[in-house]
JSON list of C-alpha atoms and ligand atoms in Angstrom, two decimals:
[
{"chain": "S", "resi": 4, "resn": "MET", "atom": "CA", "xyz": [-96.97, 26.97, 40.88]},
{"chain": "S", "resi": 5, "resn": "LYS", "atom": "CA", "xyz": [-94.29, 27.94, 44.10]},
{"chain": "S", "resi": 6, "resn": "ILE", "atom": "CA", "xyz": [-91.34, 29.50, 43.59]},
{"chain": "S", "resi": 7, "resn": "ASP", "atom": "CA", "xyz": [-89.06, 30.41, 47.07]},
{"chain": "S", "resi": 8, "resn": "ILE", "atom": "CA", "xyz": [-86.03, 33.00, 46.18]},
{"chain": "S", "resi": 9, "resn": "ILE", "atom": "CA", "xyz": [-83.16, 32.10, 49.06]},
{"chain": "S", "resi": 10, "resn": "THR", "atom": "CA", "xyz": [-81.30, 36.13, 48.82]},
{"chain": "S", "resi": 11, "resn": "LEU", "atom": "CA", "xyz": [-78.88, 38.51, 50.95]},
{"chain": "S", "resi": 12, "resn": "PHE", "atom": "CA", "xyz": [-81.90, 40.93, 49.19]},
{"chain": "S", "resi": 13, "resn": "PRO", "atom": "CA", "xyz": [-85.20, 39.88, 49.24]},
{"chain": "S", "resi": 14, "resn": "LYS", "atom": "CA", "xyz": [-86.25, 43.84, 48.38]},
{"chain": "S", "resi": 15, "resn": "MET", "atom": "CA", "xyz": [-84.82, 44.23, 45.42]},
{"chain": "S", "resi": 16, "resn": "PHE", "atom": "CA", "xyz": [-87.53, 41.64, 44.47]},
{"chain": "S", "resi": 17, "resn": "ASP", "atom": "CA", "xyz": [-90.24, 44.02, 45.47]},
{"chain": "S", "resi": 18, "resn": "TYR", "atom": "CA", "xyz": [-91.11, 46.69, 42.33]},
{"chain": "S", "resi": 19, "resn": "VAL", "atom": "CA", "xyz": [-90.42, 43.55, 40.09]},
{"chain": "S", "resi": 20, "resn": "LEU", "atom": "CA", "xyz": [-92.43, 40.90, 41.71]},
{"chain": "S", "resi": 21, "resn": "ASN", "atom": "CA", "xyz": [-95.97, 44.56, 42.04]},
{"chain": "S", "resi": 22, "resn": "GLU", "atom": "CA", "xyz": [-96.20, 44.54, 38.53]},
{"chain": "S", "resi": 23, "resn": "SER", "atom": "CA", "xyz": [-97.66, 43.87, 35.49]},
{"chain": "S", "resi": 24, "resn": "ILE", "atom": "CA", "xyz": [-98.20, 40.40, 34.57]},
{"chain": "S", "resi": 25, "resn": "ILE", "atom": "CA", "xyz": [-96.25, 38.68, 37.59]},
{"chain": "S", "resi": 26, "resn": "LYS", "atom": "CA", "xyz": [-99.02, 40.94, 39.65]},
{"chain": "S", "resi": 27, "resn": "ARG", "atom": "CA", "xyz": [-101.23, 39.16, 38.07]},
{"chain": "S", "resi": 28, "resn": "ALA", "atom": "CA", "xyz": [-100.57, 36.20, 37.76]},
{"chain": "S", "resi": 29, "resn": "GLN", "atom": "CA", "xyz": [-100.35, 35.68, 41.68]},
{"chain": "S", "resi": 30, "resn": "LYS", "atom": "CA", "xyz": [-103.61, 37.81, 42.19]},
{"chain": "S", "resi": 31, "resn": "SER", "atom": "CA", "xyz": [-105.24, 35.00, 39.89]},
{"chain": "S", "resi": 32, "resn": "GLY", "atom": "CA", "xyz": [-104.06, 31.88, 42.26]},
{"chain": "S", "resi": 33, "resn": "ARG", "atom": "CA", "xyz": [-101.49, 30.58, 39.37]},
{"chain": "S", "resi": 34, "resn": "VAL", "atom": "CA", "xyz": [-98.21, 31.00, 40.89]},
{"chain": "S", "resi": 35, "resn": "SER", "atom": "CA", "xyz": [-97.24, 31.94, 44.36]},
{"chain": "S", "resi": 36, "resn": "ILE", "atom": "CA", "xyz": [-93.68, 33.55, 44.97]},
{"chain": "S", "resi": 37, "resn": "THR", "atom": "CA", "xyz": [-91.43, 34.35, 47.77]},
{"chain": "S", "resi": 38, "resn": "ALA", "atom": "CA", "xyz": [-88.69, 35.93, 49.02]},
{"chain": "S", "resi": 39, "resn": "HIS", "atom": "CA", "xyz": [-87.04, 34.56, 52.06]},
{"chain": "S", "resi": 40, "resn": "ASN", "atom": "CA", "xyz": [-84.31, 36.36, 53.54]},
{"chain": "S", "resi": 41, "resn": "LEU", "atom": "CA", "xyz": [-81.07, 33.82, 53.55]},
{"chain": "S", "resi": 42, "resn": "ARG", "atom": "CA", "xyz": [-79.86, 35.48, 56.67]},
{"chain": "S", "resi": 43, "resn": "ASP", "atom": "CA", "xyz": [-82.94, 34.38, 58.98]},
{"chain": "S", "resi": 44, "resn": "TRP", "atom": "CA", "xyz": [-81.44, 30.72, 58.57]},
{"chain": "S", "resi": 45, "resn": "THR", "atom": "CA", "xyz": [-78.88, 31.35, 60.31]},
{"chain": "S", "resi": 46, "resn": "CYS", "atom": "CA", "xyz": [-77.91, 30.88, 63.87]},
{"chain": "S", "resi": 47, "resn": "ASP", "atom": "CA", "xyz": [-75.53, 33.26, 64.97]},
{"chain": "S", "resi": 48, "resn": "LYS", "atom": "CA", "xyz": [-75.61, 36.39, 66.92]},
{"chain": "S", "resi": 49, "resn": "HIS", "atom": "CA", "xyz": [-74.09, 38.07, 63.45]},
{"chain": "S", "resi": 50, "resn": "ARG", "atom": "CA", "xyz": [-76.16, 36.07, 61.23]},
{"chain": "S", "resi": 51, "resn": "THR", "atom": "CA", "xyz": [-73.55, 35.07, 59.13]},
{"chain": "S", "resi": 52, "resn": "VAL", "atom": "CA", "xyz": [-73.84, 34.16, 55.60]},
{"chain": "S", "resi": 53, "resn": "ASP", "atom": "CA", "xyz": [-70.69, 34.28, 53.68]},
{"chain": "S", "resi": 54, "resn": "ASP", "atom": "CA", "xyz": [-66.66, 33.22, 55.22]},
{"chain": "S", "resi": 55, "resn": "LYS", "atom": "CA", "xyz": [-63.31, 32.89, 53.77]},
{"chain": "S", "resi": 56, "resn": "PRO", "atom": "CA", "xyz": [-62.37, 30.57, 50.95]},
{"chain": "S", "resi": 57, "resn": "PHE", "atom": "CA", "xyz": [-59.86, 27.46, 52.01]},
{"chain": "S", "resi": 58, "resn": "GLY", "atom": "CA", "xyz": [-56.14, 27.63, 50.80]},
{"chain": "S", "resi": 59, "resn": "GLY", "atom": "CA", "xyz": [-56.50, 31.79, 50.99]},
{"chain": "S", "resi": 60, "resn": "GLY", "atom": "CA", "xyz": [-57.55, 33.33, 47.57]},
{"chain": "S", "resi": 61, "resn": "ALA", "atom": "CA", "xyz": [-59.74, 36.87, 47.27]},
{"chain": "S", "resi": 62, "resn": "GLY", "atom": "CA", "xyz": [-63.07, 37.59, 47.89]},
{"chain": "S", "resi": 63, "resn": "MET", "atom": "CA", "xyz": [-65.47, 35.51, 50.41]},
{"chain": "S", "resi": 64, "resn": "VAL", "atom": "CA", "xyz": [-67.50, 32.14, 49.62]},
{"chain": "S", "resi": 65, "resn": "MET", "atom": "CA", "xyz": [-71.49, 31.48, 50.79]},
{"chain": "S", "resi": 66, "resn": "LYS", "atom": "CA", "xyz": [-71.49, 29.25, 53.93]},
{"chain": "S", "resi": 67, "resn": "PRO", "atom": "CA", "xyz": [-73.29, 25.93, 52.89]},
{"chain": "S", "resi": 68, "resn": "GLU", "atom": "CA", "xyz": [-75.12, 25.73, 56.18]},
{"chain": "S", "resi": 69, "resn": "PRO", "atom": "CA", "xyz": [-77.74, 27.90, 55.72]},
{"chain": "S", "resi": 70, "resn": "ILE", "atom": "CA", "xyz": [-78.21, 27.10, 52.49]},
{"chain": "S", "resi": 71, "resn": "PHE", "atom": "CA", "xyz": [-79.02, 23.70, 53.38]},
{"chain": "S", "resi": 72, "resn": "GLU", "atom": "CA", "xyz": [-81.38, 24.78, 56.66]},
{"chain": "S", "resi": 73, "resn": "ALA", "atom": "CA", "xyz": [-83.14, 27.12, 53.34]},
{"chain": "S", "resi": 74, "resn": "ILE", "atom": "CA", "xyz": [-84.44, 24.41, 51.25]},
{"chain": "S", "resi": 75, "resn": "ALA", "atom": "CA", "xyz": [-84.83, 21.56, 53.82]},
{"chain": "S", "resi": 76, "resn": "SER", "atom": "CA", "xyz": [-87.25, 23.80, 54.98]},
{"chain": "S", "resi": 77, "resn": "LEU", "atom": "CA", "xyz": [-88.84, 25.76, 52.01]},
{"chain": "S", "resi": 78, "resn": "ARG", "atom": "CA", "xyz": [-89.18, 21.43, 51.13]},
{"chain": "S", "resi": 79, "resn": "GLY", "atom": "CA", "xyz": [-90.69, 20.76, 54.19]},
{"chain": "S", "resi": 80, "resn": "VAL", "atom": "CA", "xyz": [-88.30, 17.89, 54.90]},
{"chain": "S", "resi": 81, "resn": "PRO", "atom": "CA", "xyz": [-85.75, 17.48, 57.39]},
{"chain": "S", "resi": 82, "resn": "LEU", "atom": "CA", "xyz": [-82.28, 18.70, 57.43]},
{"chain": "S", "resi": 83, "resn": "ARG", "atom": "CA", "xyz": [-80.87, 14.67, 56.99]},
{"chain": "S", "resi": 84, "resn": "LYS", "atom": "CA", "xyz": [-83.28, 14.07, 53.60]},
{"chain": "S", "resi": 85, "resn": "CYS", "atom": "CA", "xyz": [-81.95, 17.86, 52.42]},
{"chain": "S", "resi": 86, "resn": "CYS", "atom": "CA", "xyz": [-79.42, 16.53, 49.66]},
{"chain": "S", "resi": 87, "resn": "ARG", "atom": "CA", "xyz": [-80.00, 15.65, 46.06]},
{"chain": "S", "resi": 88, "resn": "GLY", "atom": "CA", "xyz": [-77.82, 12.84, 45.94]},
{"chain": "S", "resi": 89, "resn": "GLU", "atom": "CA", "xyz": [-80.90, 11.24, 49.18]},
{"chain": "S", "resi": 90, "resn": "ALA", "atom": "CA", "xyz": [-84.07, 12.53, 48.64]},
{"chain": "S", "resi": 91, "resn": "GLY", "atom": "CA", "xyz": [-84.28, 15.52, 46.68]},
{"chain": "S", "resi": 92, "resn": "ARG", "atom": "CA", "xyz": [-85.29, 15.20, 43.55]},
{"chain": "S", "resi": 93, "resn": "ARG", "atom": "CA", "xyz": [-86.46, 11.46, 43.80]},
{"chain": "S", "resi": 94, "resn": "SER", "atom": "CA", "xyz": [-88.73, 12.17, 46.59]},
{"chain": "S", "resi": 95, "resn": "ASN", "atom": "CA", "xyz": [-90.02, 15.37, 45.15]},
{"chain": "S", "resi": 96, "resn": "PRO", "atom": "CA", "xyz": [-89.90, 15.24, 41.53]},
{"chain": "S", "resi": 97, "resn": "LYS", "atom": "CA", "xyz": [-92.54, 18.19, 40.95]},
{"chain": "S", "resi": 98, "resn": "THR", "atom": "CA", "xyz": [-89.13, 20.54, 42.67]},
{"chain": "S", "resi": 99, "resn": "ARG", "atom": "CA", "xyz": [-86.62, 22.02, 41.33]},
{"chain": "S", "resi": 100, "resn": "ILE", "atom": "CA", "xyz": [-83.55, 23.69, 43.09]},
{"chain": "S", "resi": 101, "resn": "VAL", "atom": "CA", "xyz": [-81.79, 26.14, 40.76]},
{"chain": "S", "resi": 102, "resn": "LEU", "atom": "CA", "xyz": [-78.84, 27.66, 41.19]},
{"chain": "S", "resi": 103, "resn": "LEU", "atom": "CA", "xyz": [-77.90, 31.21, 40.05]},
{"chain": "S", "resi": 104, "resn": "THR", "atom": "CA", "xyz": [-75.10, 31.46, 38.57]},
{"chain": "S", "resi": 105, "resn": "PRO", "atom": "CA", "xyz": [-72.27, 32.56, 35.55]},
{"chain": "S", "resi": 106, "resn": "GLN", "atom": "CA", "xyz": [-70.95, 29.28, 35.78]},
{"chain": "S", "resi": 107, "resn": "GLY", "atom": "CA", "xyz": [-74.36, 27.31, 34.73]},
{"chain": "S", "resi": 108, "resn": "LYS", "atom": "CA", "xyz": [-76.64, 26.58, 31.88]},
{"chain": "S", "resi": 109, "resn": "LYS", "atom": "CA", "xyz": [-77.71, 29.57, 29.10]},
{"chain": "S", "resi": 110, "resn": "LEU", "atom": "CA", "xyz": [-81.79, 30.17, 29.32]},
{"chain": "S", "resi": 111, "resn": "ASP", "atom": "CA", "xyz": [-82.76, 29.79, 26.69]},
{"chain": "S", "resi": 112, "resn": "GLN", "atom": "CA", "xyz": [-87.25, 29.37, 25.64]},
{"chain": "S", "resi": 113, "resn": "LYS", "atom": "CA", "xyz": [-86.65, 26.30, 25.62]},
{"chain": "S", "resi": 114, "resn": "SER", "atom": "CA", "xyz": [-85.07, 25.82, 29.52]},
{"chain": "S", "resi": 115, "resn": "ALA", "atom": "CA", "xyz": [-87.42, 28.48, 30.55]},
{"chain": "S", "resi": 116, "resn": "LYS", "atom": "CA", "xyz": [-90.74, 26.19, 28.85]},
{"chain": "S", "resi": 117, "resn": "ARG", "atom": "CA", "xyz": [-88.88, 22.96, 30.51]},
{"chain": "S", "resi": 118, "resn": "LEU", "atom": "CA", "xyz": [-89.05, 24.98, 34.14]},
{"chain": "S", "resi": 119, "resn": "SER", "atom": "CA", "xyz": [-92.65, 26.47, 33.52]},
{"chain": "S", "resi": 120, "resn": "LYS", "atom": "CA", "xyz": [-93.47, 22.42, 34.08]},
{"chain": "S", "resi": 121, "resn": "TYR", "atom": "CA", "xyz": [-92.92, 22.11, 37.67]},
{"chain": "S", "resi": 122, "resn": "LYS", "atom": "CA", "xyz": [-94.76, 22.96, 40.48]},
{"chain": "S", "resi": 123, "resn": "HIS", "atom": "CA", "xyz": [-91.98, 24.50, 42.97]},
{"chain": "S", "resi": 124, "resn": "LEU", "atom": "CA", "xyz": [-89.23, 26.70, 42.22]},
{"chain": "S", "resi": 125, "resn": "ILE", "atom": "CA", "xyz": [-86.52, 27.43, 44.76]},
{"chain": "S", "resi": 126, "resn": "LEU", "atom": "CA", "xyz": [-83.85, 29.97, 42.92]},
{"chain": "S", "resi": 127, "resn": "ILE", "atom": "CA", "xyz": [-80.51, 30.49, 45.21]},
{"chain": "S", "resi": 128, "resn": "CYS", "atom": "CA", "xyz": [-79.32, 34.08, 44.62]},
{"chain": "S", "resi": 129, "resn": "GLY", "atom": "CA", "xyz": [-75.08, 33.54, 44.99]},
{"chain": "S", "resi": 130, "resn": "HIS", "atom": "CA", "xyz": [-73.32, 36.99, 45.65]},
{"chain": "S", "resi": 131, "resn": "TYR", "atom": "CA", "xyz": [-69.37, 37.28, 46.60]},
{"chain": "S", "resi": 132, "resn": "GLU", "atom": "CA", "xyz": [-67.00, 34.51, 45.14]},
{"chain": "S", "resi": 133, "resn": "GLY", "atom": "CA", "xyz": [-70.06, 32.39, 44.94]},
{"chain": "S", "resi": 134, "resn": "VAL", "atom": "CA", "xyz": [-71.09, 29.75, 46.92]},
{"chain": "S", "resi": 135, "resn": "ASP", "atom": "CA", "xyz": [-69.85, 26.77, 48.24]},
{"chain": "S", "resi": 136, "resn": "GLU", "atom": "CA", "xyz": [-69.04, 24.20, 45.75]},
{"chain": "S", "resi": 137, "resn": "ARG", "atom": "CA", "xyz": [-71.11, 21.23, 48.28]},
{"chain": "S", "resi": 138, "resn": "VAL", "atom": "CA", "xyz": [-74.29, 23.64, 47.36]},
{"chain": "S", "resi": 139, "resn": "ARG", "atom": "CA", "xyz": [-73.46, 23.32, 43.38]},
{"chain": "S", "resi": 140, "resn": "ARG", "atom": "CA", "xyz": [-73.23, 19.44, 43.90]},
{"chain": "S", "resi": 141, "resn": "HIS", "atom": "CA", "xyz": [-75.41, 18.24, 46.92]},
{"chain": "S", "resi": 142, "resn": "LEU", "atom": "CA", "xyz": [-78.49, 20.78, 46.17]},
{"chain": "S", "resi": 143, "resn": "ALA", "atom": "CA", "xyz": [-79.13, 22.54, 42.97]},
{"chain": "S", "resi": 144, "resn": "THR", "atom": "CA", "xyz": [-81.45, 20.36, 40.09]},
{"chain": "S", "resi": 145, "resn": "ASP", "atom": "CA", "xyz": [-80.79, 23.07, 37.65]},
{"chain": "S", "resi": 146, "resn": "GLU", "atom": "CA", "xyz": [-77.24, 25.65, 37.28]},
{"chain": "S", "resi": 147, "resn": "ILE", "atom": "CA", "xyz": [-78.73, 28.94, 35.10]},
{"chain": "S", "resi": 148, "resn": "SER", "atom": "CA", "xyz": [-76.67, 32.00, 33.59]},
{"chain": "S", "resi": 149, "resn": "ILE", "atom": "CA", "xyz": [-78.51, 33.80, 31.91]},
{"chain": "S", "resi": 150, "resn": "GLY", "atom": "CA", "xyz": [-75.16, 34.78, 29.72]},
{"chain": "S", "resi": 151, "resn": "ASP", "atom": "CA", "xyz": [-72.05, 35.01, 29.71]},
{"chain": "S", "resi": 152, "resn": "TYR", "atom": "CA", "xyz": [-70.97, 37.53, 31.83]},
{"chain": "S", "resi": 153, "resn": "VAL", "atom": "CA", "xyz": [-70.55, 38.33, 35.81]},
{"chain": "S", "resi": 154, "resn": "LEU", "atom": "CA", "xyz": [-72.65, 40.74, 37.58]},
{"chain": "S", "resi": 155, "resn": "THR", "atom": "CA", "xyz": [-72.69, 41.44, 41.78]},
{"chain": "S", "resi": 156, "resn": "GLY", "atom": "CA", "xyz": [-75.24, 38.20, 42.46]},
{"chain": "S", "resi": 157, "resn": "GLY", "atom": "CA", "xyz": [-77.83, 36.41, 41.22]},
{"chain": "S", "resi": 158, "resn": "GLU", "atom": "CA", "xyz": [-81.23, 38.41, 41.67]},
{"chain": "S", "resi": 159, "resn": "LEU", "atom": "CA", "xyz": [-80.73, 40.04, 38.49]},
{"chain": "S", "resi": 160, "resn": "PRO", "atom": "CA", "xyz": [-80.78, 36.19, 36.32]},
{"chain": "S", "resi": 161, "resn": "ALA", "atom": "CA", "xyz": [-83.65, 35.27, 39.23]},
{"chain": "S", "resi": 162, "resn": "MET", "atom": "CA", "xyz": [-86.13, 38.10, 38.37]},
{"chain": "S", "resi": 163, "resn": "VAL", "atom": "CA", "xyz": [-85.38, 37.38, 34.62]},
{"chain": "S", "resi": 164, "resn": "LEU", "atom": "CA", "xyz": [-85.72, 33.40, 35.06]},
{"chain": "S", "resi": 165, "resn": "ILE", "atom": "CA", "xyz": [-88.78, 34.24, 37.16]},
{"chain": "S", "resi": 166, "resn": "ASP", "atom": "CA", "xyz": [-90.19, 36.33, 33.69]},
{"chain": "S", "resi": 167, "resn": "SER", "atom": "CA", "xyz": [-89.89, 34.35, 31.51]},
{"chain": "S", "resi": 168, "resn": "VAL", "atom": "CA", "xyz": [-91.18, 31.16, 33.16]},
{"chain": "S", "resi": 169, "resn": "ILE", "atom": "CA", "xyz": [-94.24, 32.68, 34.42]},
{"chain": "S", "resi": 170, "resn": "ARG", "atom": "CA", "xyz": [-95.35, 34.12, 31.57]},
{"chain": "S", "resi": 171, "resn": "LEU", "atom": "CA", "xyz": [-94.95, 30.06, 30.06]},
{"chain": "S", "resi": 172, "resn": "ILE", "atom": "CA", "xyz": [-97.60, 28.69, 32.72]},
{"chain": "S", "resi": 173, "resn": "PRO", "atom": "CA", "xyz": [-101.36, 28.22, 31.18]},
{"chain": "S", "resi": 174, "resn": "ASN", "atom": "CA", "xyz": [-103.44, 31.23, 31.26]},
{"chain": "S", "resi": 175, "resn": "VAL", "atom": "CA", "xyz": [-101.06, 33.71, 32.98]},
{"chain": "S", "resi": 176, "resn": "LEU", "atom": "CA", "xyz": [-101.00, 35.83, 29.84]},
{"chain": "S", "resi": 177, "resn": "GLY", "atom": "CA", "xyz": [-104.18, 36.63, 28.47]},
{"chain": "S", "resi": 178, "resn": "HIS", "atom": "CA", "xyz": [-105.44, 37.18, 24.93]},
{"chain": "S", "resi": 179, "resn": "LYS", "atom": "CA", "xyz": [-104.04, 40.91, 24.72]},
{"chain": "S", "resi": 180, "resn": "ASP", "atom": "CA", "xyz": [-100.57, 39.66, 25.54]},
{"chain": "S", "resi": 181, "resn": "SER", "atom": "CA", "xyz": [-100.56, 36.10, 24.27]},
{"chain": "S", "resi": 182, "resn": "ALA", "atom": "CA", "xyz": [-98.36, 36.17, 21.42]},
{"chain": "S", "resi": 183, "resn": "ARG", "atom": "CA", "xyz": [-99.14, 32.66, 18.63]},
{"chain": "S", "resi": 184, "resn": "PHE", "atom": "CA", "xyz": [-95.74, 33.74, 16.79]},
{"chain": "S", "resi": 185, "resn": "GLU", "atom": "CA", "xyz": [-92.96, 34.02, 19.34]},
{"chain": "S", "resi": 186, "resn": "SER", "atom": "CA", "xyz": [-89.73, 34.51, 19.14]},
{"chain": "S", "resi": 187, "resn": "PHE", "atom": "CA", "xyz": [-87.86, 31.21, 19.33]},
{"chain": "S", "resi": 188, "resn": "GLU", "atom": "CA", "xyz": [-90.56, 29.70, 18.82]},
{"chain": "S", "resi": 189, "resn": "LYS", "atom": "CA", "xyz": [-89.88, 27.19, 16.18]},
{"chain": "S", "resi": 190, "resn": "GLY", "atom": "CA", "xyz": [-86.15, 28.44, 15.63]},
{"chain": "S", "resi": 191, "resn": "LEU", "atom": "CA", "xyz": [-87.16, 32.17, 14.54]},
{"chain": "S", "resi": 192, "resn": "LEU", "atom": "CA", "xyz": [-87.17, 35.40, 15.50]},
{"chain": "S", "resi": 193, "resn": "GLU", "atom": "CA", "xyz": [-90.89, 36.71, 15.10]},
{"chain": "S", "resi": 194, "resn": "TYR", "atom": "CA", "xyz": [-91.44, 39.24, 11.89]},
{"chain": "S", "resi": 195, "resn": "PRO", "atom": "CA", "xyz": [-92.43, 42.54, 12.22]},
{"chain": "S", "resi": 196, "resn": "HIS", "atom": "CA", "xyz": [-95.34, 44.28, 13.47]},
{"chain": "S", "resi": 197, "resn": "TYR", "atom": "CA", "xyz": [-96.83, 47.27, 12.62]},
{"chain": "S", "resi": 198, "resn": "THR", "atom": "CA", "xyz": [-99.85, 49.49, 14.18]},
{"chain": "S", "resi": 199, "resn": "ARG", "atom": "CA", "xyz": [-101.92, 52.20, 13.56]},
{"chain": "S", "resi": 200, "resn": "PRO", "atom": "CA", "xyz": [-101.32, 55.64, 11.74]},
{"chain": "S", "resi": 201, "resn": "ALA", "atom": "CA", "xyz": [-100.61, 53.31, 8.67]},
{"chain": "S", "resi": 202, "resn": "GLU", "atom": "CA", "xyz": [-98.95, 56.29, 7.13]},
{"chain": "S", "resi": 203, "resn": "TYR", "atom": "CA", "xyz": [-96.17, 58.97, 10.03]},
{"chain": "S", "resi": 204, "resn": "ARG", "atom": "CA", "xyz": [-93.98, 60.86, 9.21]},
{"chain": "S", "resi": 205, "resn": "ARG", "atom": "CA", "xyz": [-94.18, 59.41, 5.54]},
{"chain": "S", "resi": 206, "resn": "MET", "atom": "CA", "xyz": [-92.64, 56.29, 7.29]},
{"chain": "S", "resi": 207, "resn": "LYS", "atom": "CA", "xyz": [-95.65, 53.45, 5.26]},
{"chain": "S", "resi": 208, "resn": "VAL", "atom": "CA", "xyz": [-97.21, 50.23, 6.65]},
{"chain": "S", "resi": 209, "resn": "PRO", "atom": "CA", "xyz": [-96.12, 47.58, 4.29]},
{"chain": "S", "resi": 210, "resn": "LYS", "atom": "CA", "xyz": [-99.46, 47.07, 1.99]},
{"chain": "S", "resi": 211, "resn": "VAL", "atom": "CA", "xyz": [-99.67, 43.97, 2.54]},
{"chain": "S", "resi": 212, "resn": "LEU", "atom": "CA", "xyz": [-100.81, 44.55, 6.08]},
{"chain": "S", "resi": 213, "resn": "LEU", "atom": "CA", "xyz": [-103.78, 47.34, 4.94]},
{"chain": "S", "resi": 214, "resn": "SER", "atom": "CA", "xyz": [-105.09, 44.48, 2.12]},
{"chain": "S", "resi": 215, "resn": "GLY", "atom": "CA", "xyz": [-107.32, 42.39, 4.69]},
{"chain": "S", "resi": 216, "resn": "ASN", "atom": "CA", "xyz": [-106.09, 38.88, 2.76]},
{"chain": "S", "resi": 217, "resn": "HIS", "atom": "CA", "xyz": [-104.29, 36.92, 5.93]},
{"chain": "S", "resi": 218, "resn": "SER", "atom": "CA", "xyz": [-103.62, 33.61, 3.76]},
{"chain": "S", "resi": 219, "resn": "GLN", "atom": "CA", "xyz": [-101.13, 36.67, 2.13]},
{"chain": "S", "resi": 220, "resn": "ILE", "atom": "CA", "xyz": [-100.22, 38.28, 5.37]},
{"chain": "S", "resi": 221, "resn": "GLU", "atom": "CA", "xyz": [-99.00, 35.21, 6.82]},
{"chain": "S", "resi": 222, "resn": "SER", "atom": "CA", "xyz": [-96.69, 34.17, 4.22]},
{"chain": "S", "resi": 223, "resn": "TRP", "atom": "CA", "xyz": [-95.90, 37.96, 3.99]},
{"chain": "S", "resi": 224, "resn": "ARG", "atom": "CA", "xyz": [-94.98, 37.24, 8.47]},
{"chain": "S", "resi": 225, "resn": "LYS", "atom": "CA", "xyz": [-93.32, 34.04, 7.43]},
{"chain": "S", "resi": 226, "resn": "GLU", "atom": "CA", "xyz": [-91.14, 35.30, 5.15]},
{"chain": "S", "resi": 227, "resn": "GLU", "atom": "CA", "xyz": [-89.54, 38.10, 6.55]},
{"chain": "S", "resi": 228, "resn": "ALA", "atom": "CA", "xyz": [-89.84, 35.49, 10.14]},
{"chain": "S", "resi": 229, "resn": "VAL", "atom": "CA", "xyz": [-87.07, 33.52, 8.21]},
{"chain": "S", "resi": 230, "resn": "ARG", "atom": "CA", "xyz": [-85.27, 36.32, 6.38]},
{"chain": "S", "resi": 231, "resn": "ARG", "atom": "CA", "xyz": [-84.58, 38.04, 9.65]},
{"chain": "S", "resi": 232, "resn": "THR", "atom": "CA", "xyz": [-83.72, 35.15, 11.40]},
{"chain": "S", "resi": 233, "resn": "LYS", "atom": "CA", "xyz": [-81.38, 34.25, 8.64]},
{"chain": "S", "resi": 234, "resn": "LYS", "atom": "CA", "xyz": [-79.87, 38.16, 8.86]},
{"chain": "S", "resi": 235, "resn": "ARG", "atom": "CA", "xyz": [-79.35, 38.37, 13.04]},
{"chain": "S", "resi": 236, "resn": "ARG", "atom": "CA", "xyz": [-79.45, 35.85, 14.23]},
{"chain": "S", "resi": 237, "resn": "PRO", "atom": "CA", "xyz": [-77.96, 32.32, 11.68]},
{"chain": "S", "resi": 238, "resn": "ASP", "atom": "CA", "xyz": [-77.18, 29.79, 14.22]},
{"chain": "S", "resi": 239, "resn": "LEU", "atom": "CA", "xyz": [-81.29, 29.59, 14.51]},
{"chain": "S", "resi": 240, "resn": "SER", "atom": "CA", "xyz": [-81.81, 26.93, 13.29]},
{"chain": "S", "resi": 241, "resn": "GLY", "atom": "CA", "xyz": [-85.53, 28.19, 11.46]},
{"chain": "S", "resi": 242, "resn": "GLY", "atom": "CA", "xyz": [-83.22, 30.57, 10.19]},
{"chain": "S", "resi": 243, "resn": "ASN", "atom": "CA", "xyz": [-81.72, 27.93, 8.02]},
{"chain": "H", "resi": 7, "resn": "ADE", "atom": "N1", "xyz": [-74.84, 36.03, 38.69]},
{"chain": "H", "resi": 7, "resn": "ADE", "atom": "C1", "xyz": [-74.13, 36.56, 38.43]},
{"chain": "H", "resi": 7, "resn": "ADE", "atom": "N2", "xyz": [-74.20, 36.90, 37.20]},
{"chain": "H", "resi": 7, "resn": "ADE", "atom": "C2", "xyz": [-74.97, 35.49, 36.97]},
{"chain": "H", "resi": 7, "resn": "ADE", "atom": "C3", "xyz": [-74.63, 35.16, 35.11]},
{"chain": "H", "resi": 7, "resn": "ADE", "atom": "N3", "xyz": [-74.56, 35.95, 34.22]},
{"chain": "H", "resi": 7, "resn": "ADE", "atom": "N4", "xyz": [-76.15, 34.46, 35.16]},
{"chain": "H", "resi": 7, "resn": "ADE", "atom": "C4", "xyz": [-76.34, 33.51, 36.67]},
{"chain": "H", "resi": 7, "resn": "ADE", "atom": "N5", "xyz": [-75.79, 34.50, 37.96]},
{"chain": "H", "resi": 7, "resn": "ADE", "atom": "C5", "xyz": [-75.41, 35.32, 37.97]}
]
């Protein structure tokens, strides 16, 4: 998978992309991620990316031209073919153009899984009061929010999205990291985990986990997952 990030702050991604599993996924060639500076697609001396909103009001709005230029160049299509309406989705069904915005659909495991199947993701990180509506209407194929709160920009949400998607790409998680039973799979939260020592400051690991009886362990884990889900997240289907 190829991931291109369009941002005003590419350096914000340096650390996150160069550690742990995301770093390994890139090294192994399974993923290639690049953070691009939106200002590289401006044409004026001041490298302007924002302007006052038509109709007045507070704040600045991100201009459409650099974003359209950026998408056209990252998709390798002429600018006139850049809009979703003309060529976007139909000409390259393997690419998604994701706008990170608090107005988007809330990211969940299901949408992360869906996005993990594409060959190319282009992420647009908004700032200021938001991006010009024409980007949303004619360019973005997906609008995604990471929760009902407003952040200063789309960079942190983009990092969250990348992390949630990358770990679902086949062979990105090694056997050691992989969880056969993960929270949100099957609409359940994960069961509790314990490791050595079996007793620490008189806090004991449940006996069943030390029993070596795998079918009993499996039943216990399932019951715990259901109990936990009912208590903490009754909205998830597996808890009902
Ligand atoms: N930009 C600002 N806040 C955001 C959020 N909650 N999700 C996605 N993008 C954002």
